[in-house]
PDB file of C-alpha atoms and ligand atoms in Angstrom:
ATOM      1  CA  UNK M  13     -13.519  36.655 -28.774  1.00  0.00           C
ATOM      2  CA  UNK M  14     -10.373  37.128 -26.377  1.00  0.00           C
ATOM      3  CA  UNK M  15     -10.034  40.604 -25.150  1.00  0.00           C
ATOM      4  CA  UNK M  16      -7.085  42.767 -25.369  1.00  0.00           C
ATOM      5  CA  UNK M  17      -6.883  41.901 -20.841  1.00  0.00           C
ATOM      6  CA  UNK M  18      -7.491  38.413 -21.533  1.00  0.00           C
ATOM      7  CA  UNK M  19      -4.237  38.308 -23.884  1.00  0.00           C
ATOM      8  CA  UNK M  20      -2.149  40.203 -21.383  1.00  0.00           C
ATOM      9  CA  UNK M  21      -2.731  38.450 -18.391  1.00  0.00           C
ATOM     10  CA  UNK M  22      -2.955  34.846 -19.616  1.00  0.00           C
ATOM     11  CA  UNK M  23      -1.818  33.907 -22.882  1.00  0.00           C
ATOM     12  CA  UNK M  24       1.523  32.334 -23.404  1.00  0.00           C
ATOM     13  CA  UNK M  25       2.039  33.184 -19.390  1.00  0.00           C
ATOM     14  CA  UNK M  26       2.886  30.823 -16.698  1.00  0.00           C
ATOM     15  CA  UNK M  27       1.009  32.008 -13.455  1.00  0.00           C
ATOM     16  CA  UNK M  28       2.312  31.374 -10.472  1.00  0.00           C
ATOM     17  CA  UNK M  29      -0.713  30.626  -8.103  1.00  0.00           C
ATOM     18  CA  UNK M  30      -3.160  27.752  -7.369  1.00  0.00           C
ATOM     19  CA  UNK M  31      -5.066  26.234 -10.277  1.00  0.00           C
ATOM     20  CA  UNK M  32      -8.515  26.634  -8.692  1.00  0.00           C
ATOM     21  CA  UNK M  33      -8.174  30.440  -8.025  1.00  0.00           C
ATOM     22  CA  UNK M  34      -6.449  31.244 -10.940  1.00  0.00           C
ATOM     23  CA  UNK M  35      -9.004  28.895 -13.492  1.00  0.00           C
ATOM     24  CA  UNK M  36     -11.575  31.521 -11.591  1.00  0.00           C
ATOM     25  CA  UNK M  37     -10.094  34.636 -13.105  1.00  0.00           C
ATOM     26  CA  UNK M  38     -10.616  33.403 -16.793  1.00  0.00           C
ATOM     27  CA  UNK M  39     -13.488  33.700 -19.170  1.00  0.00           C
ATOM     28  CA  UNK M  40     -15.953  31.121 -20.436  1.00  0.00           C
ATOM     29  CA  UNK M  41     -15.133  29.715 -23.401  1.00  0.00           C
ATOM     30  CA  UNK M  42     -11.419  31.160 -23.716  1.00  0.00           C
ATOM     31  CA  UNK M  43      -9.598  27.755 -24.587  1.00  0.00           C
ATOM     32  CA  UNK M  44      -9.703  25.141 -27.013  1.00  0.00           C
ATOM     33  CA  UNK M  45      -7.685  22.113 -25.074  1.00  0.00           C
ATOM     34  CA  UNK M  46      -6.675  21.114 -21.528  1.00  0.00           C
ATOM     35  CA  UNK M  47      -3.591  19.260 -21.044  1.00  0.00           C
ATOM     36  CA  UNK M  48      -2.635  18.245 -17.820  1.00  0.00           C
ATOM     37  CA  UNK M  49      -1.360  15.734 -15.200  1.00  0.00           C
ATOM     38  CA  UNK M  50      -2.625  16.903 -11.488  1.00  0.00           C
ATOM     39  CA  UNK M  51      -0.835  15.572  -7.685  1.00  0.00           C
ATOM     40  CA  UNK M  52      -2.052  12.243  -7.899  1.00  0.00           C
ATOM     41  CA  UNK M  53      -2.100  12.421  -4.233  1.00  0.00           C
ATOM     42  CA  UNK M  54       0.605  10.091  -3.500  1.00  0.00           C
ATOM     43  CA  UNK M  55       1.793  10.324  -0.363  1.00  0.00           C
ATOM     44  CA  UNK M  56      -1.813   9.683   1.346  1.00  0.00           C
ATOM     45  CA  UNK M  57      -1.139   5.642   0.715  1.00  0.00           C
ATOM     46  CA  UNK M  58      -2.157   3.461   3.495  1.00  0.00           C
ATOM     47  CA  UNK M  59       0.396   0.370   1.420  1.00  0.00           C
ATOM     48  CA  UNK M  60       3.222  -0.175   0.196  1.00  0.00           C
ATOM     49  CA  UNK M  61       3.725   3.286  -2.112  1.00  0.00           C
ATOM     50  CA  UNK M  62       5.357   6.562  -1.050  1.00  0.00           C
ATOM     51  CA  UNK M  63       4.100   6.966   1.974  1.00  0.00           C
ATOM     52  CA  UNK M  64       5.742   9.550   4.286  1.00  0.00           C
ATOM     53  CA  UNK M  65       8.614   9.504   2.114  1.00  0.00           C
ATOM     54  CA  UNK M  66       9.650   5.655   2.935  1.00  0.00           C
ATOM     55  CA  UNK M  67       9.429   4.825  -0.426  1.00  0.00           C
ATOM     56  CA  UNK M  68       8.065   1.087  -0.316  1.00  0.00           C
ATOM     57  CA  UNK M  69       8.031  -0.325  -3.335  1.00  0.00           C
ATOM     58  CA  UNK M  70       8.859   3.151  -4.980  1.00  0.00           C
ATOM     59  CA  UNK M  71      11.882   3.575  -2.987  1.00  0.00           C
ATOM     60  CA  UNK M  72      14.213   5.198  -5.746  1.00  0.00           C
ATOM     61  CA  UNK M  73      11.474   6.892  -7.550  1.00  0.00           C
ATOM     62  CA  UNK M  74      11.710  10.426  -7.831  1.00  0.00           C
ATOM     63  CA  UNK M  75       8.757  11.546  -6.309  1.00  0.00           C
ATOM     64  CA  UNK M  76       9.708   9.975  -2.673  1.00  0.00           C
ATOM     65  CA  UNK M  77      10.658  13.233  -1.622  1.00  0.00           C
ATOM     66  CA  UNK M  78       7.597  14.952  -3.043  1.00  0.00           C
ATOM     67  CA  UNK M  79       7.040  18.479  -4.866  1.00  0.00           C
ATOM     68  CA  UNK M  80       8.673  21.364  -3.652  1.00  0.00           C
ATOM     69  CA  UNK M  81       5.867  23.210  -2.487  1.00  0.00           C
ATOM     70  CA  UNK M  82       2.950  20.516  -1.762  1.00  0.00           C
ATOM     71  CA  UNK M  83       2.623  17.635   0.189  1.00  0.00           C
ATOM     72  CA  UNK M  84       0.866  15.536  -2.038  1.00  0.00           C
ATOM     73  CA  UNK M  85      -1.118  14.019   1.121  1.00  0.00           C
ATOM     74  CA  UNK M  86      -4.813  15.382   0.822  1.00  0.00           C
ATOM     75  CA  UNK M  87      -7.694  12.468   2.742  1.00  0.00           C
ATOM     76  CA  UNK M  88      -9.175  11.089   0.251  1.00  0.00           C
ATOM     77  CA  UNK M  89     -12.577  12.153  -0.512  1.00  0.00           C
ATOM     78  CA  UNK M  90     -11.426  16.013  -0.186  1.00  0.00           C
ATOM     79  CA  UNK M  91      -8.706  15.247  -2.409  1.00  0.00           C
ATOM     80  CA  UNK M  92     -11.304  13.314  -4.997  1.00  0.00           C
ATOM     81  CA  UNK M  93     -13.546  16.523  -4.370  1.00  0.00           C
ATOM     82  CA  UNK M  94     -10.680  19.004  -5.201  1.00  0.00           C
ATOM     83  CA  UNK M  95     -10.153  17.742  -8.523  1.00  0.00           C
ATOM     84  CA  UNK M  96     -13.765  17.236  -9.531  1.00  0.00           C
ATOM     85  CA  UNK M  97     -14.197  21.389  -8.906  1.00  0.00           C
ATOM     86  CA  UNK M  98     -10.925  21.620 -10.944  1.00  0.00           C
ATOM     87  CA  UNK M  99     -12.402  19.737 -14.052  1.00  0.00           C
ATOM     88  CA  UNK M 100     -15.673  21.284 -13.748  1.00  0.00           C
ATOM     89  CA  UNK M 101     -13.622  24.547 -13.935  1.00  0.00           C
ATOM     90  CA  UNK M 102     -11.474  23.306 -16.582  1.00  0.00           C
ATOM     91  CA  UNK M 103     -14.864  22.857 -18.678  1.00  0.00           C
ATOM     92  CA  UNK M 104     -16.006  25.888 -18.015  1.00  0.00           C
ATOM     93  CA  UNK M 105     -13.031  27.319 -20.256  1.00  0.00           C
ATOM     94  CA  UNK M 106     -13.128  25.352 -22.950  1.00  0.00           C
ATOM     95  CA  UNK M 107     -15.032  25.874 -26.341  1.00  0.00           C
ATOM     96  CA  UNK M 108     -17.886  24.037 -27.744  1.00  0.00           C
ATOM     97  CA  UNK M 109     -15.346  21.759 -29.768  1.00  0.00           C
ATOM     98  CA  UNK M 110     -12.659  21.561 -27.179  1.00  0.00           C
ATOM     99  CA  UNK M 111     -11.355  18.781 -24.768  1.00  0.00           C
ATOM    100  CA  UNK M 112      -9.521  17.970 -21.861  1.00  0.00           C
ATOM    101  CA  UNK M 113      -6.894  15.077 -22.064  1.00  0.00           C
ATOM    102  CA  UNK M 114      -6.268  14.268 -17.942  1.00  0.00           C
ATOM    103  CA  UNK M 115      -3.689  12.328 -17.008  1.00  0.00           C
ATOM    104  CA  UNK M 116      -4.402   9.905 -13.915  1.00  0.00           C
ATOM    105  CA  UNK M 117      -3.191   6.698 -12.440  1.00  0.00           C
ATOM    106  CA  UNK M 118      -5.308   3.838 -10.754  1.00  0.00           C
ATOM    107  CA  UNK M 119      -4.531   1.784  -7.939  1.00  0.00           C
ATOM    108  CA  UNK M 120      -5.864  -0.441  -5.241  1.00  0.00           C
ATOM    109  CA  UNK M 121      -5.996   1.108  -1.417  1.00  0.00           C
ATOM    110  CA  UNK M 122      -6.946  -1.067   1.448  1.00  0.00           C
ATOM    111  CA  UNK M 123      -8.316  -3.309  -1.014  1.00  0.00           C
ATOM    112  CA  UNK M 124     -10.663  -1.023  -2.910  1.00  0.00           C
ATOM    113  CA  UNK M 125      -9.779  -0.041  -6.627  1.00  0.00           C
ATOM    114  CA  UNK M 126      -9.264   3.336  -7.245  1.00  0.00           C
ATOM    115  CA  UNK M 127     -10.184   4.299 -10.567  1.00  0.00           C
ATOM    116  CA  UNK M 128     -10.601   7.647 -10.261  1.00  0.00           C
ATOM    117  CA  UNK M 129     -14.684   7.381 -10.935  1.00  0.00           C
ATOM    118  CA  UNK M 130     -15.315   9.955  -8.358  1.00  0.00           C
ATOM    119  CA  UNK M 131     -13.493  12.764  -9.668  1.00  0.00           C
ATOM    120  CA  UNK M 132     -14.717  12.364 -12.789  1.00  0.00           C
ATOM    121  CA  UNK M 133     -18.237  11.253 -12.359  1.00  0.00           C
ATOM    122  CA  UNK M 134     -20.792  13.605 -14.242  1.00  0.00           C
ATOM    123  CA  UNK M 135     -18.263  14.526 -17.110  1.00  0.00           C
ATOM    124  CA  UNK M 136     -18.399  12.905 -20.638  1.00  0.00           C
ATOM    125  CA  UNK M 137     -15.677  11.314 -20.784  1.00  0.00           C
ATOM    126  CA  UNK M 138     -15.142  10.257 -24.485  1.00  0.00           C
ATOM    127  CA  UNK M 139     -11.906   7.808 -24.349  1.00  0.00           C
ATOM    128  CA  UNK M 140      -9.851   6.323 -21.874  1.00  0.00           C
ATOM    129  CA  UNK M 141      -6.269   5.853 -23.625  1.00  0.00           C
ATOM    130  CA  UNK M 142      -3.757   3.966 -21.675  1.00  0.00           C
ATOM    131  CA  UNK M 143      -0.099   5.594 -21.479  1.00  0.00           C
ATOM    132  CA  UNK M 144       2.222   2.283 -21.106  1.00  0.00           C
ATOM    133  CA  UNK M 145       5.809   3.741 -19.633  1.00  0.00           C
ATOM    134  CA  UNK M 146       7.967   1.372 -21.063  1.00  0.00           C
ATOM    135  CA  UNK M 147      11.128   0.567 -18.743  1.00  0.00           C
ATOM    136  CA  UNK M 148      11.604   0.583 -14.789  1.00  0.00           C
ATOM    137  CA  UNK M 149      12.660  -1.605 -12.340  1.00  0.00           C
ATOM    138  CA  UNK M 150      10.484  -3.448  -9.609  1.00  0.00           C
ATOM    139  CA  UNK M 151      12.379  -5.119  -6.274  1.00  0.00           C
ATOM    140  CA  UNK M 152       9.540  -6.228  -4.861  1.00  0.00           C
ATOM    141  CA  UNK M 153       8.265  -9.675  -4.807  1.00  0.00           C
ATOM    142  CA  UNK M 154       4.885  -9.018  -3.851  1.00  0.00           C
ATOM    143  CA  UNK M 155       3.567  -7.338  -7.160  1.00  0.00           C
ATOM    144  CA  UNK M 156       3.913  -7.030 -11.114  1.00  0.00           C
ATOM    145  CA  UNK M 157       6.228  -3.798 -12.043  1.00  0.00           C
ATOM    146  CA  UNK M 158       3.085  -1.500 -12.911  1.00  0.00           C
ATOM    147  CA  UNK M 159       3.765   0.136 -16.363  1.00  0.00           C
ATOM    148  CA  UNK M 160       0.614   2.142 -17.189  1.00  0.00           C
ATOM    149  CA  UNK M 161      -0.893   5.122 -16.326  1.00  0.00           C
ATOM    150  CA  UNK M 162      -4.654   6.446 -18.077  1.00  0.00           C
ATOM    151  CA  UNK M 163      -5.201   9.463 -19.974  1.00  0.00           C
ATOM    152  CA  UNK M 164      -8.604  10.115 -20.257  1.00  0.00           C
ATOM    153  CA  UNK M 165     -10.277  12.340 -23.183  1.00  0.00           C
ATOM    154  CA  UNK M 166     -13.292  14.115 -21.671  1.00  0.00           C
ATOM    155  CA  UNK M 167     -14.749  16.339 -24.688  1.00  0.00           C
ATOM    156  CA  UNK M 168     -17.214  18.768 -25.646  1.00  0.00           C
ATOM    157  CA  UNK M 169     -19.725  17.135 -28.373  1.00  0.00           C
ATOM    158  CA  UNK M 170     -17.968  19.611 -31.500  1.00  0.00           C
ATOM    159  CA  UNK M 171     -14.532  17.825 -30.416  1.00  0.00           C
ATOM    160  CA  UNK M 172     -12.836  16.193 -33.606  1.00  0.00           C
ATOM    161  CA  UNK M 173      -9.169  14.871 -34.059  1.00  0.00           C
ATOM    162  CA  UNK M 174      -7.173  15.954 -36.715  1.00  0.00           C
ATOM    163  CA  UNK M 175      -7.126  14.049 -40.180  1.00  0.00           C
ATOM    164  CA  UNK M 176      -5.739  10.135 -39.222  1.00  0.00           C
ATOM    165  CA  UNK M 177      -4.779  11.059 -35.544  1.00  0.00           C
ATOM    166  CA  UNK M 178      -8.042   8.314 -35.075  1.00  0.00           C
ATOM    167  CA  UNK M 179      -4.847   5.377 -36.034  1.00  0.00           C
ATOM    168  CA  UNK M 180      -3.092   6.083 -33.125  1.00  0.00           C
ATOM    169  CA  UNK M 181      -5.430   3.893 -31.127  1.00  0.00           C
ATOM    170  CA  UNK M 182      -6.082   4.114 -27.602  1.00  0.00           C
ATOM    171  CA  UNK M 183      -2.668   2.365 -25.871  1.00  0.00           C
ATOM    172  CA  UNK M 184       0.049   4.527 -26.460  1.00  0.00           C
ATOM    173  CA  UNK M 185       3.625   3.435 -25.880  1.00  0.00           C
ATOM    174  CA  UNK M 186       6.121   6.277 -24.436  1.00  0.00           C
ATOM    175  CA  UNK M 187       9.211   5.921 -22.441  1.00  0.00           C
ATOM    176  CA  UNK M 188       9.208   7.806 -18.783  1.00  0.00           C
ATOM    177  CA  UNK M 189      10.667  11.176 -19.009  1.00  0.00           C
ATOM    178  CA  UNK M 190      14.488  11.242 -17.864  1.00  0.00           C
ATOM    179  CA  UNK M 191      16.128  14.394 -18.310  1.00  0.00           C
ATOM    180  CA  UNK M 192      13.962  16.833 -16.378  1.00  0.00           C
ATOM    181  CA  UNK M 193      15.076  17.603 -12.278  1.00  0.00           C
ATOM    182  CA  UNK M 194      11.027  17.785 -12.012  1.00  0.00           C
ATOM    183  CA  UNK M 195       9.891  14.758 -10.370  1.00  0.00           C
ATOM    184  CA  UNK M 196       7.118  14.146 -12.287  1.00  0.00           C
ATOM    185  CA  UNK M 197       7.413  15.554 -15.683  1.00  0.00           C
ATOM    186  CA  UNK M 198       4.924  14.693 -18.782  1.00  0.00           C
ATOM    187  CA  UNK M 199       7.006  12.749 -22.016  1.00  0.00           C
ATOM    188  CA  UNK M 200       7.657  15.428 -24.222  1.00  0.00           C
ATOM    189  CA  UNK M 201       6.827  12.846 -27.079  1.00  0.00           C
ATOM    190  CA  UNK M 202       3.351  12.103 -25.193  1.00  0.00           C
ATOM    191  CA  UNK M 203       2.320  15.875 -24.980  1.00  0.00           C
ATOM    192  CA  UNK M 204       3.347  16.621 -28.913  1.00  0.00           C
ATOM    193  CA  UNK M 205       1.221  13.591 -29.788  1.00  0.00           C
ATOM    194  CA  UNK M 206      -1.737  14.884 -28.237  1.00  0.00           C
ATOM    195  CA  UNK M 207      -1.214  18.376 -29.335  1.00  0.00           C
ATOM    196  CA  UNK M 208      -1.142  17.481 -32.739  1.00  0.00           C
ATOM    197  CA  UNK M 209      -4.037  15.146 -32.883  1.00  0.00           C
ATOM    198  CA  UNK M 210      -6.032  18.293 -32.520  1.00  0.00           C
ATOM    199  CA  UNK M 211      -6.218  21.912 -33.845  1.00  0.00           C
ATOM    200  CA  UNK M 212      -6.352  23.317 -30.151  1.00  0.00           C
ATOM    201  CA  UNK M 213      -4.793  27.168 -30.820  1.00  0.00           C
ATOM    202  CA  UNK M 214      -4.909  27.787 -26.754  1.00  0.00           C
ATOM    203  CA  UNK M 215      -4.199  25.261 -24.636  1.00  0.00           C
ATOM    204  CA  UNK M 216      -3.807  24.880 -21.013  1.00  0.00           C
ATOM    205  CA  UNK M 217      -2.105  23.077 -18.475  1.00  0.00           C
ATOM    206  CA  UNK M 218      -3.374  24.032 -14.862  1.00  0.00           C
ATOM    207  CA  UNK M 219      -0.864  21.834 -13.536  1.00  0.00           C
ATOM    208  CA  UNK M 220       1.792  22.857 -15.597  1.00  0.00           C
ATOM    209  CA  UNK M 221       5.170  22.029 -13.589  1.00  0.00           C
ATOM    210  CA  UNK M 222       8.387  22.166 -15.656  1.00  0.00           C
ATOM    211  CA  UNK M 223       6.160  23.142 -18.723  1.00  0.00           C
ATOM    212  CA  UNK M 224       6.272  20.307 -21.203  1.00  0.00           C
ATOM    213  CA  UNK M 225       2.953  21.596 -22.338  1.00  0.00           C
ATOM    214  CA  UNK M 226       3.698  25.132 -23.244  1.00  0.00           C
ATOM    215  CA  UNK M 227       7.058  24.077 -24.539  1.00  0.00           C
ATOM    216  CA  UNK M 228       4.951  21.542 -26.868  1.00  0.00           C
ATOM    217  CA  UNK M 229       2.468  23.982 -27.316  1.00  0.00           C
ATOM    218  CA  UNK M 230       5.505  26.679 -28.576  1.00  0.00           C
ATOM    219  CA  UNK M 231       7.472  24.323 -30.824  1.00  0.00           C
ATOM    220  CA  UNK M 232       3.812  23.341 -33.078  1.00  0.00           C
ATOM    221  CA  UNK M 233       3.001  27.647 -32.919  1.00  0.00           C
ATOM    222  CA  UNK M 234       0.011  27.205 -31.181  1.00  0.00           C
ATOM    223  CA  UNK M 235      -0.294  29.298 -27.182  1.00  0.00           C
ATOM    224  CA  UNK M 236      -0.296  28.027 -23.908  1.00  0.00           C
ATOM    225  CA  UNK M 237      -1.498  29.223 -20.858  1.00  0.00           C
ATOM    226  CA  UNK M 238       0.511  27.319 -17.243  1.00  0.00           C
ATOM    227  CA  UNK M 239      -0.672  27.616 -14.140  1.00  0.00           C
ATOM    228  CA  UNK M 240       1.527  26.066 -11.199  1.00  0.00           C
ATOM    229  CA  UNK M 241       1.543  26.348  -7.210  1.00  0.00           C
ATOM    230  CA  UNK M 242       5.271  26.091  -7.088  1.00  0.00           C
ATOM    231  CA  UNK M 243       7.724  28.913  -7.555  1.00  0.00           C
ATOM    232  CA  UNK M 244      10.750  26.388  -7.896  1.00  0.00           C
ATOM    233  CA  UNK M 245       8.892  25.158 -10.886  1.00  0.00           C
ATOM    234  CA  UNK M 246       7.353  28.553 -12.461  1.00  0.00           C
ATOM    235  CA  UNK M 247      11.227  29.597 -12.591  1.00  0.00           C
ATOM    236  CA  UNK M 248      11.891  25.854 -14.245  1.00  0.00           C
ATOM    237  CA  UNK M 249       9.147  26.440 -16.369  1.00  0.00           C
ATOM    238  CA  UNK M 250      10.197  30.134 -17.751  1.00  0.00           C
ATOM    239  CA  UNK M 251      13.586  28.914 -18.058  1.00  0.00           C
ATOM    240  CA  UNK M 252      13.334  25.862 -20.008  1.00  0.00           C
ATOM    241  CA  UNK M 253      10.655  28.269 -22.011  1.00  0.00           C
ATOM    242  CA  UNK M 254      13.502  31.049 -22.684  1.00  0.00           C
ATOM    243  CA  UNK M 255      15.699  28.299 -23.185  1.00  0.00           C
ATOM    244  CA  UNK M 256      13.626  27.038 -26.027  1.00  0.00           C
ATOM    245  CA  UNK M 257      12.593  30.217 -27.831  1.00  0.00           C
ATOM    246  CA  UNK M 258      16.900  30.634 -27.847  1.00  0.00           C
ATOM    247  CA  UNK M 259      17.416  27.536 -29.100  1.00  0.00           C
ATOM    248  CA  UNK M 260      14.519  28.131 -31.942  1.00  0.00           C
ATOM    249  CA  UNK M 261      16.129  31.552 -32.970  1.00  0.00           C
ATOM    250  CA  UNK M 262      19.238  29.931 -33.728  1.00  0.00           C
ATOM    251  CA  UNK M 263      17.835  26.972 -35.518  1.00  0.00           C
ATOM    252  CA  UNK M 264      16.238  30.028 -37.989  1.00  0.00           C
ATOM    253  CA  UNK M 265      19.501  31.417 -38.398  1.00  0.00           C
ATOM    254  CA  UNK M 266      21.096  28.196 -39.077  1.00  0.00           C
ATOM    255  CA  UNK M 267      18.404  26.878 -41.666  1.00  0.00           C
ATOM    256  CA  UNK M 268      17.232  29.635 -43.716  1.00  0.00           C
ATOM    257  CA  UNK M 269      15.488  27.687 -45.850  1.00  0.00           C
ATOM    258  CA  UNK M 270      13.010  26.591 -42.894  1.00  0.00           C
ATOM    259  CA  UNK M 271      13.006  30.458 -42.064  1.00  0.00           C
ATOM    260  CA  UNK M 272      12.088  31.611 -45.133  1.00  0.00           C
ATOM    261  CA  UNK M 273       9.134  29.085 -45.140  1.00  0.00           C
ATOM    262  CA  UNK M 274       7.989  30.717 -41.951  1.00  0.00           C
ATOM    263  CA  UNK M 275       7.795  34.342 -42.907  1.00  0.00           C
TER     264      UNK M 275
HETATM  265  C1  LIG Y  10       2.284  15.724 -11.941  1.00  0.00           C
HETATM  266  S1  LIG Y  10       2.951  17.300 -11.699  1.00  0.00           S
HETATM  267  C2  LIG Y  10       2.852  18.029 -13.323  1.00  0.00           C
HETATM  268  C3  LIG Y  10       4.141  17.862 -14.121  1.00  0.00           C
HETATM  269  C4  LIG Y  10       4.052  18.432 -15.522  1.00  0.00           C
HETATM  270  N1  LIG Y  10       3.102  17.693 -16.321  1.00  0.00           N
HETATM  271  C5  LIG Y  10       5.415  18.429 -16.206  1.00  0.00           C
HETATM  272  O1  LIG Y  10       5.529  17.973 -17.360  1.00  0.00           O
HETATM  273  O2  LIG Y  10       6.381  18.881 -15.588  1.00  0.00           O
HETATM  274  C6  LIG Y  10       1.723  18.179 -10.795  1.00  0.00           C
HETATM  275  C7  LIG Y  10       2.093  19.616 -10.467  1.00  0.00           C
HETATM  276  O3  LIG Y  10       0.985  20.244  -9.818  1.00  0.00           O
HETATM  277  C8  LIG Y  10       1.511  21.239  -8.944  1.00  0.00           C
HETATM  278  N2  LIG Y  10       0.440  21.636  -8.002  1.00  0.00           N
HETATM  279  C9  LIG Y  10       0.067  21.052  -6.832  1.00  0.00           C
HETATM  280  N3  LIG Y  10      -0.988  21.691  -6.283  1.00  0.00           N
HETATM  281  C10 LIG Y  10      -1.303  22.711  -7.124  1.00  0.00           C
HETATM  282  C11 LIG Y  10      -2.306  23.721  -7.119  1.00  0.00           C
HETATM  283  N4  LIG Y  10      -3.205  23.825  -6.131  1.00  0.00           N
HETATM  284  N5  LIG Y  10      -2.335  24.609  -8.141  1.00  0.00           N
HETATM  285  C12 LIG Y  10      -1.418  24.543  -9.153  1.00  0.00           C
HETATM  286  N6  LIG Y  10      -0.435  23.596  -9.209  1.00  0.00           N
HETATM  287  C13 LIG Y  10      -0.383  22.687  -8.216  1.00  0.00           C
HETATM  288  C14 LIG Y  10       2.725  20.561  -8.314  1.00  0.00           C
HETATM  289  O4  LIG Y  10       3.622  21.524  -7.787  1.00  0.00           O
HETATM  290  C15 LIG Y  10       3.289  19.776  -9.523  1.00  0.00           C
HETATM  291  O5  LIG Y  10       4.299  20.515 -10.173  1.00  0.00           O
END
């Protein structure tokens, strides 16, 4: 049951802090969903990536000049380690018929393939679906323009997907996000598909940047919870937030029809 504290401090909050600490802080049990896209630890790339901001074969993507509060640049197996306590954590939250949907990428360092198996070894993962970014632009003659990223579905045994969200199938097209002055923002159109295929009421994002997940979670009336390191993006995140619940107050007004329906 969530307690009267539980619903002040958390619920339909962004917290400004890091993930690990604040994850601490919360109940067992409290959520039904995790949404979320973690650092993918970029800048610590021995190759041809983003390495110390040089850009390689990224050289005009927006992450070159990295977050605004974290360098991205962890050694490996501490980094690997990091978010292995954060999903454990993550679990921890969730309800016996919740999931997490985490948002990697793979690559290959040094030769060796990266495919994330050590931060999530030990949890069930269920599904991996691949997210194919359609567009973008590759200069270099050395490799294919890589166009996919993995989402995978780690879930409690109770988890179910709404009525037909099973059709969707596990490669899902959606274009990059462009209009967001975070440099690595979620699709809006990826988040509300996952939303919907379930019928999470809380849901978190402990990596929340800009806050595509709470503004998601807002726009279907279910709650969020954000949790985010950077202040820069806590104040992007409320704003776009207030910006929305504005924008949904005059859409009532405008269409009382669809406000009547509400009340
Ligand atoms: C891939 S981005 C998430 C973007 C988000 N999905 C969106 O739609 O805007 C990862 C975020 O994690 C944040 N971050 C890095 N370390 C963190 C930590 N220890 N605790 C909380 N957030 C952290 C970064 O500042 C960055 O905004």
């Amino acid at each position: 049951m969530m307690t009267e504290d539980f619903r002040e401090k958390f619920i339909n909050r962004i917290i400004c802090g890091d993930s690990l600490t604040v994850m601490r802080q919360m109940p067992d049990n409290c959520l039904d969903l995790v949404v979320t896209s973690p650092p993918y630890n970029l800048k610590n790339s021995t190759g041809n990536g983003m390495k110390d901001g040089r850009g390689g074969k990224w050289a005009n993507a927006a992450l070159v000049n990295g977050y605004s509060h974290y360098n991205d640049n962890m050694p490996h197996d501490e980094y690997a380690q990091w978010q292995h306590e954060c999903l454990k954590e993550m679990w921890r939250l969730l309800k016996a018929d919740g999931a997490i949907f985490y948002n990697h990428k793979w690559r290959v360092q040094n030769g060796l393939i990266q495919d994330r198996s050590d931060i999530i070894r030990d949890m069930p993962v269920r599904q991996i679906i691949i997210w194919h970014r359609k567009g973008g632009i590759n200069f270099n003659p050395a490799y294919f323009l890589p166009t996919y990223e993995v989402i995978y579905l780690i879930a409690k045994p109770d988890f179910r997907l709404t009525p037909k969200a099973n059709a969707y199938g596990d490669v899902w097209e959606f274009t990059q996000e462009m209009k967001n002055a975070h440099p690595a923002p979620f699709p809006v159109a990826l988040i509300d598909r996952i939303i919907k295929s379930t019928n999470a009421q809380i849901i978190l994002d402990p990596f929340m940047g800009s806050g595509t997940t709470a503004i998601v979670a807002m726009g279907l009336d279910r709650n969020y919870i954000g949790i985010e390191l950077s202040p820069d993006y806590c104040e992007m995140a409320n704003r776009r937030i207030e910006r929305n619940k504005h924008e949904s107050e005059l859409m009532k007004f405008r269409t009382p029809s669809l406000f009547s329906q509400s009340i």
